[in-house]
PDB file of C-alpha atoms in Angstrom:
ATOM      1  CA  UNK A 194    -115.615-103.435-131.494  1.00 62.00           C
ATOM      2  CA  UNK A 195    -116.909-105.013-128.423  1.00 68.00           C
ATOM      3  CA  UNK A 196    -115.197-107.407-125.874  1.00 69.00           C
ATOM      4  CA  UNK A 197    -117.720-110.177-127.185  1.00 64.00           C
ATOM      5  CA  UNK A 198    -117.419-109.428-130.540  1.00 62.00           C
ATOM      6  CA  UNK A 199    -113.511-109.813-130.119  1.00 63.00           C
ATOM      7  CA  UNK A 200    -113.929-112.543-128.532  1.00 66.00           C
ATOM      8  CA  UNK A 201    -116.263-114.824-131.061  1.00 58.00           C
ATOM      9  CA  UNK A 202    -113.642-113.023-133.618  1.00 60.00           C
ATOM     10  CA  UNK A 203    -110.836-114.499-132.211  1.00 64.00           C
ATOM     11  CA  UNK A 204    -112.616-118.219-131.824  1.00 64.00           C
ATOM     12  CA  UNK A 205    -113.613-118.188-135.284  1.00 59.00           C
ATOM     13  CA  UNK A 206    -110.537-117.385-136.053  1.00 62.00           C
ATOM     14  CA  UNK A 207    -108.434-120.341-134.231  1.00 62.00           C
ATOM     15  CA  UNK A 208    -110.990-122.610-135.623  1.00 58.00           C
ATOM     16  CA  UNK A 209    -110.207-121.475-139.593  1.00 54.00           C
ATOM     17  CA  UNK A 210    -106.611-122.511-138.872  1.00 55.00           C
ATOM     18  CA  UNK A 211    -107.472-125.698-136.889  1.00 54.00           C
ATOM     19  CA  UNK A 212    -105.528-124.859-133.698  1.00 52.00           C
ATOM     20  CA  UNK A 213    -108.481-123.784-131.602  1.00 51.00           C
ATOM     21  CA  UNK A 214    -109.712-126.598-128.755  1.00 49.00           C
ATOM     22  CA  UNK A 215    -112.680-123.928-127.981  1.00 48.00           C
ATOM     23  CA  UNK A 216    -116.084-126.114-128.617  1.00 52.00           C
ATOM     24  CA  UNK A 217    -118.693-123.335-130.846  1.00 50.00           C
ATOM     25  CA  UNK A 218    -120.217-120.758-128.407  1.00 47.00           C
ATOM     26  CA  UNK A 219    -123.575-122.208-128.745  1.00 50.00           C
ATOM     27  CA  UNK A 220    -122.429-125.444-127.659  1.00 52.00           C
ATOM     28  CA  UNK A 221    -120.850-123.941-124.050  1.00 52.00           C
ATOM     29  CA  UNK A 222    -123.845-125.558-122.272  1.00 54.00           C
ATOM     30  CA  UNK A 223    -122.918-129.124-123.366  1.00 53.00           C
ATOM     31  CA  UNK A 224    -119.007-128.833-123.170  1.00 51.00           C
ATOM     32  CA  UNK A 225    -116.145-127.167-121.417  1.00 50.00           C
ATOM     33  CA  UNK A 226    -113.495-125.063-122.074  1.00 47.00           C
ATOM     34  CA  UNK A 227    -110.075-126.069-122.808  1.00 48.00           C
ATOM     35  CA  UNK A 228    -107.070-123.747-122.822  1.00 45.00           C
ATOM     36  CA  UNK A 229    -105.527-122.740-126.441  1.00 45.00           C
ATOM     37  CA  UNK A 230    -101.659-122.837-126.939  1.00 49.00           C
ATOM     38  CA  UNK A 231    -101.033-119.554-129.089  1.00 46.00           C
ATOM     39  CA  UNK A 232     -97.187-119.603-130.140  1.00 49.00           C
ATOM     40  CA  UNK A 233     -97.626-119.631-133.481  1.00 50.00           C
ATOM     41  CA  UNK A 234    -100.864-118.016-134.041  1.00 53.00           C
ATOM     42  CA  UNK A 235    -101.224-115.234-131.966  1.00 65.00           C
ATOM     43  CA  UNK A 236    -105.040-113.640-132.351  1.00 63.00           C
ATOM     44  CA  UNK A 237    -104.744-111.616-129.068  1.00 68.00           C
ATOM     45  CA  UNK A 238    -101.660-109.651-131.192  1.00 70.00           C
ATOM     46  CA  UNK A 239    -103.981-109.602-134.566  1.00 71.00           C
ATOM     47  CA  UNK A 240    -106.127-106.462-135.331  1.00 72.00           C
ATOM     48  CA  UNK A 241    -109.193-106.094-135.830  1.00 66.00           C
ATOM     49  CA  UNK A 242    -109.225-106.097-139.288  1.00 67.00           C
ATOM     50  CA  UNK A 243    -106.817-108.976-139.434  1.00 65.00           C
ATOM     51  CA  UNK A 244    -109.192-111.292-137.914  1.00 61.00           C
ATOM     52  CA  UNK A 245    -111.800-110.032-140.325  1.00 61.00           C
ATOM     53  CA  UNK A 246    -109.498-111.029-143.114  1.00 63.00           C
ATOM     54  CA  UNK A 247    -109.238-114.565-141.622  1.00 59.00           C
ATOM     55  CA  UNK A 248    -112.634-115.361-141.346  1.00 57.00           C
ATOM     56  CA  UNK A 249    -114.072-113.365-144.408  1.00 63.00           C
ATOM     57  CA  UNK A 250    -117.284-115.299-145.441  1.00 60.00           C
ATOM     58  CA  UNK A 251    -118.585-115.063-148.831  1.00 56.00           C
ATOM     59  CA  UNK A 252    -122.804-114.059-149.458  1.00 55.00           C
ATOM     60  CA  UNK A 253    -123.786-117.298-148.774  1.00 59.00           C
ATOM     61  CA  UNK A 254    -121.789-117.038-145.285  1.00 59.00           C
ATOM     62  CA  UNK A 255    -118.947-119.659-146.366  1.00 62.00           C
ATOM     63  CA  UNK A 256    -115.564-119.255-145.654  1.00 61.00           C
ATOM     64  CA  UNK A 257    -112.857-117.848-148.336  1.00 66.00           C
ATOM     65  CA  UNK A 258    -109.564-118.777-148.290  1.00 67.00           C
ATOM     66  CA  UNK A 259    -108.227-117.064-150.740  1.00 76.00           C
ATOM     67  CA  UNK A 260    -110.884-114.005-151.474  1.00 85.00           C
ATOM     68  CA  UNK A 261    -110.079-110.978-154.197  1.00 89.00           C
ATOM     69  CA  UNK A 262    -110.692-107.651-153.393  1.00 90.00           C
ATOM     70  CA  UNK A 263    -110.726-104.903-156.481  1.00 93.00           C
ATOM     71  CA  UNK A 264    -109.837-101.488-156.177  1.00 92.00           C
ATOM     72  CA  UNK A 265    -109.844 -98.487-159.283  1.00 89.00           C
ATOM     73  CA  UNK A 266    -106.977 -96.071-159.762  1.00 82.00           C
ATOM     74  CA  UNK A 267    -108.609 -93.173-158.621  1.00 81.00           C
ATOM     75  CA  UNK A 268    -107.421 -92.023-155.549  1.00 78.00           C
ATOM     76  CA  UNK A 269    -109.999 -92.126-152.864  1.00 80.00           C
ATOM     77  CA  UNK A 270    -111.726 -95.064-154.780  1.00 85.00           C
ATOM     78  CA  UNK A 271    -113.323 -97.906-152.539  1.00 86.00           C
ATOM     79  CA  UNK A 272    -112.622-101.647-152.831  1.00 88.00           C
ATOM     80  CA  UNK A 273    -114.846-104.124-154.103  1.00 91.00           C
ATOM     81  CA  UNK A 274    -114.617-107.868-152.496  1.00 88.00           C
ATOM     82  CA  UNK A 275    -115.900-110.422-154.854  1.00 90.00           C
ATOM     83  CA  UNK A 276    -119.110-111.742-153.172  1.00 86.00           C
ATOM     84  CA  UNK A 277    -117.904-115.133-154.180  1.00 87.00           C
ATOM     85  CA  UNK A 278    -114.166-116.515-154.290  1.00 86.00           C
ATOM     86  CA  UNK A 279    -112.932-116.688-157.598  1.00 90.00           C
ATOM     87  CA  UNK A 280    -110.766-119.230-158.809  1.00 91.00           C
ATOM     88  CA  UNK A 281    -107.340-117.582-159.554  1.00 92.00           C
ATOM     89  CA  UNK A 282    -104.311-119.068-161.946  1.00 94.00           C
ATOM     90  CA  UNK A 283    -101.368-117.363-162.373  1.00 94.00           C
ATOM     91  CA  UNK A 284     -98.965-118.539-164.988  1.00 94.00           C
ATOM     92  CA  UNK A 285     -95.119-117.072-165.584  1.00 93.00           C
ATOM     93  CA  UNK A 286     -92.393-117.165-168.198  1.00 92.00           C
ATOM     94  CA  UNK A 287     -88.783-116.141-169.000  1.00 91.00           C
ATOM     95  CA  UNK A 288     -88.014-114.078-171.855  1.00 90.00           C
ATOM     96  CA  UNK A 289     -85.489-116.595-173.509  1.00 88.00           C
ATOM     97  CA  UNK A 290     -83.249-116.417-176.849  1.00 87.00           C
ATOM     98  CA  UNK A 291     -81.798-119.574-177.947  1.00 86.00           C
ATOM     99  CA  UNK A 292     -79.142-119.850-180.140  1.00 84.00           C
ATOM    100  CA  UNK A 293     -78.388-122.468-182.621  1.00 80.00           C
ATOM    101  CA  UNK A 294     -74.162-122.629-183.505  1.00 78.00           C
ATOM    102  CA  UNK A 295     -72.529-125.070-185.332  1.00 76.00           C
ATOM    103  CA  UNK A 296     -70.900-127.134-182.717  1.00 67.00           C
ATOM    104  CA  UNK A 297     -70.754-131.118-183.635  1.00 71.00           C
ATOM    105  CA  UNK A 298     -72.325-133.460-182.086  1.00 76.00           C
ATOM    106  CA  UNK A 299     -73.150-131.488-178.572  1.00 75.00           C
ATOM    107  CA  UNK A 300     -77.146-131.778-178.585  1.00 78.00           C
ATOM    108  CA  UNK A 301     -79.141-128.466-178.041  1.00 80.00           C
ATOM    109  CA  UNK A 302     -78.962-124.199-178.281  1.00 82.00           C
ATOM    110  CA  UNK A 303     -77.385-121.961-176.124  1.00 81.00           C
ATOM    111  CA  UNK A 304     -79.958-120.163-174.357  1.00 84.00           C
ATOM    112  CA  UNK A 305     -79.910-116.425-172.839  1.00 85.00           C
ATOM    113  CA  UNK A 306     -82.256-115.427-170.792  1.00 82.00           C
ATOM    114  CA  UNK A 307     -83.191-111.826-170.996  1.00 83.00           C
ATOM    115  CA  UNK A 308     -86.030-111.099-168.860  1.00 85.00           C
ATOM    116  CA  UNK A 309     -88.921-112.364-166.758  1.00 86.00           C
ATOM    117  CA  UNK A 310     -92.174-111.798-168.767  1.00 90.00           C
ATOM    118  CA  UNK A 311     -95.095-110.619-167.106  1.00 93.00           C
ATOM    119  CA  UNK A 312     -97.458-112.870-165.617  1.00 95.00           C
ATOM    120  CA  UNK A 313    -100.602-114.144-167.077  1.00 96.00           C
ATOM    121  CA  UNK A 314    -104.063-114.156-164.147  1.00 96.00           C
ATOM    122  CA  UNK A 315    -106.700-115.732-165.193  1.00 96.00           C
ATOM    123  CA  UNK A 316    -109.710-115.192-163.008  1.00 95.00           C
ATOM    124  CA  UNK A 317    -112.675-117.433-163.213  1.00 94.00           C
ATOM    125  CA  UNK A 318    -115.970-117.190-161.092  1.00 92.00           C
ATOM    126  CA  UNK A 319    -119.141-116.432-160.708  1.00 93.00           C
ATOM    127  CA  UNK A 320    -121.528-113.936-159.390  1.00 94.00           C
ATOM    128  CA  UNK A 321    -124.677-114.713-157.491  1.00 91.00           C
ATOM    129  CA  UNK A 322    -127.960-112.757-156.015  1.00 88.00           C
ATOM    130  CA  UNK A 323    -129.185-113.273-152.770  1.00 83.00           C
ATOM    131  CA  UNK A 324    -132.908-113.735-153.950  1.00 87.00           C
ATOM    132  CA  UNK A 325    -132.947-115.322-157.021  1.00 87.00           C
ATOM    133  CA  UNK A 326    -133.214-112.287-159.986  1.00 92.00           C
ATOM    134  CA  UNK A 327    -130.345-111.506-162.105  1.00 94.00           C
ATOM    135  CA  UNK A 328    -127.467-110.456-160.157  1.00 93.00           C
ATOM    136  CA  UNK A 329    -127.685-106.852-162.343  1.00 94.00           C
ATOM    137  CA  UNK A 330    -125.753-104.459-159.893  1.00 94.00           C
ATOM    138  CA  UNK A 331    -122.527-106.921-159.232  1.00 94.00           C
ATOM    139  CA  UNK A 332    -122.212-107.683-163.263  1.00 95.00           C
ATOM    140  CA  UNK A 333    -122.300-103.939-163.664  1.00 95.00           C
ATOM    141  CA  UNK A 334    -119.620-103.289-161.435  1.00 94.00           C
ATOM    142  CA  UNK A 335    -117.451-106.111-162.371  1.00 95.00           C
ATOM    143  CA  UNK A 336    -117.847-104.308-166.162  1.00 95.00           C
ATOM    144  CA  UNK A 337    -116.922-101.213-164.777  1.00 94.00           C
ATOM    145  CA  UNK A 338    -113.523-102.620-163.540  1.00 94.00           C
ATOM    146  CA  UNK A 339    -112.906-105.058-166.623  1.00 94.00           C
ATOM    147  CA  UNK A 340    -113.380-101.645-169.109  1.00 93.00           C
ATOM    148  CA  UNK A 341    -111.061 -99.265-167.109  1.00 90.00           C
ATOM    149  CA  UNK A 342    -108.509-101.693-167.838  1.00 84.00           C
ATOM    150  CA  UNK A 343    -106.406-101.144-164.684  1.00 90.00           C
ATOM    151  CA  UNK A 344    -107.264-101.984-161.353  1.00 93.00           C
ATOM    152  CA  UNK A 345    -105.424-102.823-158.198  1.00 93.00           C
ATOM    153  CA  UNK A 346    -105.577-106.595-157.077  1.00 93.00           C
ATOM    154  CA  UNK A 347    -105.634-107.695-153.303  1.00 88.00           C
ATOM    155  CA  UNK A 348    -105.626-111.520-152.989  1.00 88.00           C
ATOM    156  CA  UNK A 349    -103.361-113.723-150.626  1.00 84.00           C
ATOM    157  CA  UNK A 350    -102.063-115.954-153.888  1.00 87.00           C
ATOM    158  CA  UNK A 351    -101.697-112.405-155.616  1.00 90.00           C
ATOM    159  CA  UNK A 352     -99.744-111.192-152.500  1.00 88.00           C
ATOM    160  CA  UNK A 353     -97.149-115.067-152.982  1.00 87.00           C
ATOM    161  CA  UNK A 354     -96.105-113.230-156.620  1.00 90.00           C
ATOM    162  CA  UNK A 355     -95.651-109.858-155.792  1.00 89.00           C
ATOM    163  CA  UNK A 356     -98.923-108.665-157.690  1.00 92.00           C
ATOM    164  CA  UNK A 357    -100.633-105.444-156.502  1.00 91.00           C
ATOM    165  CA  UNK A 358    -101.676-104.345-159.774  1.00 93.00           C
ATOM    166  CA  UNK A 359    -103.363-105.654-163.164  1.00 94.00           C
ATOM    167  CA  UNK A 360    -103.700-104.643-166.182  1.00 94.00           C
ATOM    168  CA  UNK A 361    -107.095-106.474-168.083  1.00 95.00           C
ATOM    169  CA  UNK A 362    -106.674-107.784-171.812  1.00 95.00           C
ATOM    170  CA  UNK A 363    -110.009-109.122-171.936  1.00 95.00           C
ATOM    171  CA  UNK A 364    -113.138-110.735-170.119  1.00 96.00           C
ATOM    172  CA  UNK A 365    -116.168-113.133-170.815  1.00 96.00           C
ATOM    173  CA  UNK A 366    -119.237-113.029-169.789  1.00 95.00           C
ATOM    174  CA  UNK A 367    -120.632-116.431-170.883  1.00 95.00           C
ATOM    175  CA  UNK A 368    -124.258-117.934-170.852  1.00 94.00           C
ATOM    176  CA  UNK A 369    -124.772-119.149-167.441  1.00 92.00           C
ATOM    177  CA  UNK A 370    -127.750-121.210-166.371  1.00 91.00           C
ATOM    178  CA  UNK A 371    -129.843-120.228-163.537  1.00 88.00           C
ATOM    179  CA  UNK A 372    -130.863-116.878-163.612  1.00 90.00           C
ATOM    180  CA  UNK A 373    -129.338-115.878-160.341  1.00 90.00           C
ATOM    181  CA  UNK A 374    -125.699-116.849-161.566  1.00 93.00           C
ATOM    182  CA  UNK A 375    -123.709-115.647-163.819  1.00 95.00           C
ATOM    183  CA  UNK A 376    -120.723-116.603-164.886  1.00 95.00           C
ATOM    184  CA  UNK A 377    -117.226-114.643-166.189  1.00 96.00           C
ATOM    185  CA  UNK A 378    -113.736-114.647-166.898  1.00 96.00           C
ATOM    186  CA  UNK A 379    -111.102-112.141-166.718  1.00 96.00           C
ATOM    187  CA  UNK A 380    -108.071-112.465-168.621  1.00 96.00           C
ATOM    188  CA  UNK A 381    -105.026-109.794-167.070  1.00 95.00           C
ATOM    189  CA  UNK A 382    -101.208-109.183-166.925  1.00 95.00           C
ATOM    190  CA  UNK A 383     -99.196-108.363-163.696  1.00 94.00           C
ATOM    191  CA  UNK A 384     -98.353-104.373-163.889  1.00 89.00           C
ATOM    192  CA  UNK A 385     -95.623-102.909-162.203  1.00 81.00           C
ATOM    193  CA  UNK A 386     -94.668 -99.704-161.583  1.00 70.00           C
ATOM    194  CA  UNK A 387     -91.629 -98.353-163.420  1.00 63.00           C
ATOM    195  CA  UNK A 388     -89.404 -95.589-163.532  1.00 58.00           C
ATOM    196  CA  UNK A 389     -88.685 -93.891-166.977  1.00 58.00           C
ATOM    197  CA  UNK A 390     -86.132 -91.772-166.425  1.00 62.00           C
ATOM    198  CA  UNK A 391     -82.969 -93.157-164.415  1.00 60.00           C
ATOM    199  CA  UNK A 392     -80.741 -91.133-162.102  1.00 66.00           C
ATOM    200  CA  UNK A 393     -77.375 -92.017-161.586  1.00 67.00           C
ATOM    201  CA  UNK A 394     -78.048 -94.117-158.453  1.00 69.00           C
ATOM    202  CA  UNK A 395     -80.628 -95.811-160.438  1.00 60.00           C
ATOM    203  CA  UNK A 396     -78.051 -97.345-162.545  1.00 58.00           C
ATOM    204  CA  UNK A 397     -75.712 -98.258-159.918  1.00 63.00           C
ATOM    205  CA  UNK A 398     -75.740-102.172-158.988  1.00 54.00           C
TER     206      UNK A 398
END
């Protein structure tokens, strides 16, 4: 990557958290240059590909703050970022057994809590061509990762819960209007990776 392209990088990328007092390169001519205090956000220390992550840009060039990038189990197997940010939800639940004894007048059960449940991600969003036909190739693709029914999930939300991988229970592909949209919904469970047989250190707390 070139110095300038580092450089516009790096601008862009003070100015998506708000801590940048660097006026837009194409406005040099009208203003100066103030210094930029860096403590907590240090680009110059930031990759590449870090900044790239900062400032991804959707297909209409607008900012995503929280964009989802899909990958298939095979090994070798590229991701696939969502040309436009989906809205995510994530919803979880404890695995819980009340109990109802006979004790007087004391209101309520006794509850024991077994487990934490998997979590529920619904993602909603849409997909969108670039000059106005049916956006064909992306709904393929998206039905390509809905039917294998396991994907891996990148997403900074994802990332908060600890979710790398999802399993799909089902997806919608609705009536949209506008012929270059198209609208779906995907419908998954968290999927971790567990170990079936247990060694002796394994079972140790």
């Amino acid at each position: 990557m070139s110095k300038t392209t580092r450089f516009i990088l790096e601008n862009l990328a003070l100015r998506a958290k708000g801590l940048t007092k660097i006026p837009p390169y194409w406005l040099w001519h009208k203003n100066g240059q103030a210094m930029v205090d860096s403590d907590e956000f240090d680009v110059k220390s930031m990759s590449d590909q870090e900044l790239e992550d900062i400032i991804r840009t959707n297909v209409l060039g607008m900012p995503m703050t929280s964009p989802l990038r899909l990958q298939a189990e095979e090994s070798g197997a590229a991701e696939w970022l969502l040309p436009m940010e989906p809205m995510i939800s994530v919803n979880g639940q404890n695995i819980l057994t009340r109990r109802h004894v006979n004790k007087g007048k004391v209101r309520g059960s006794i509850k024991e809590r077994w487990a934490q449940d998997d979590y529920t991600v619904t993602i909603e969003g849409i997909l969108m061509s670039k000059d106005g036909s049916y956006p064909k190739e992306d709904v393929g693709k998206l039905r390509s990762y809905c039917e294998s029914g396991h994907v891996k999930a990148l997403s900074p939300l994802l990332e908060i819960f600890d979710i790398r991988q999802l399993a799909i229970e089902n997806w919608e592909i609705p009536f949209t209007s506008g012929l270059r949209n198209q609208n779906y919904t995907i419908t998954a469970y968290s999927d971790d990776i567990y170990k079936l047989l247990l060694s002796r250190d394994d079972l140790k707390i």
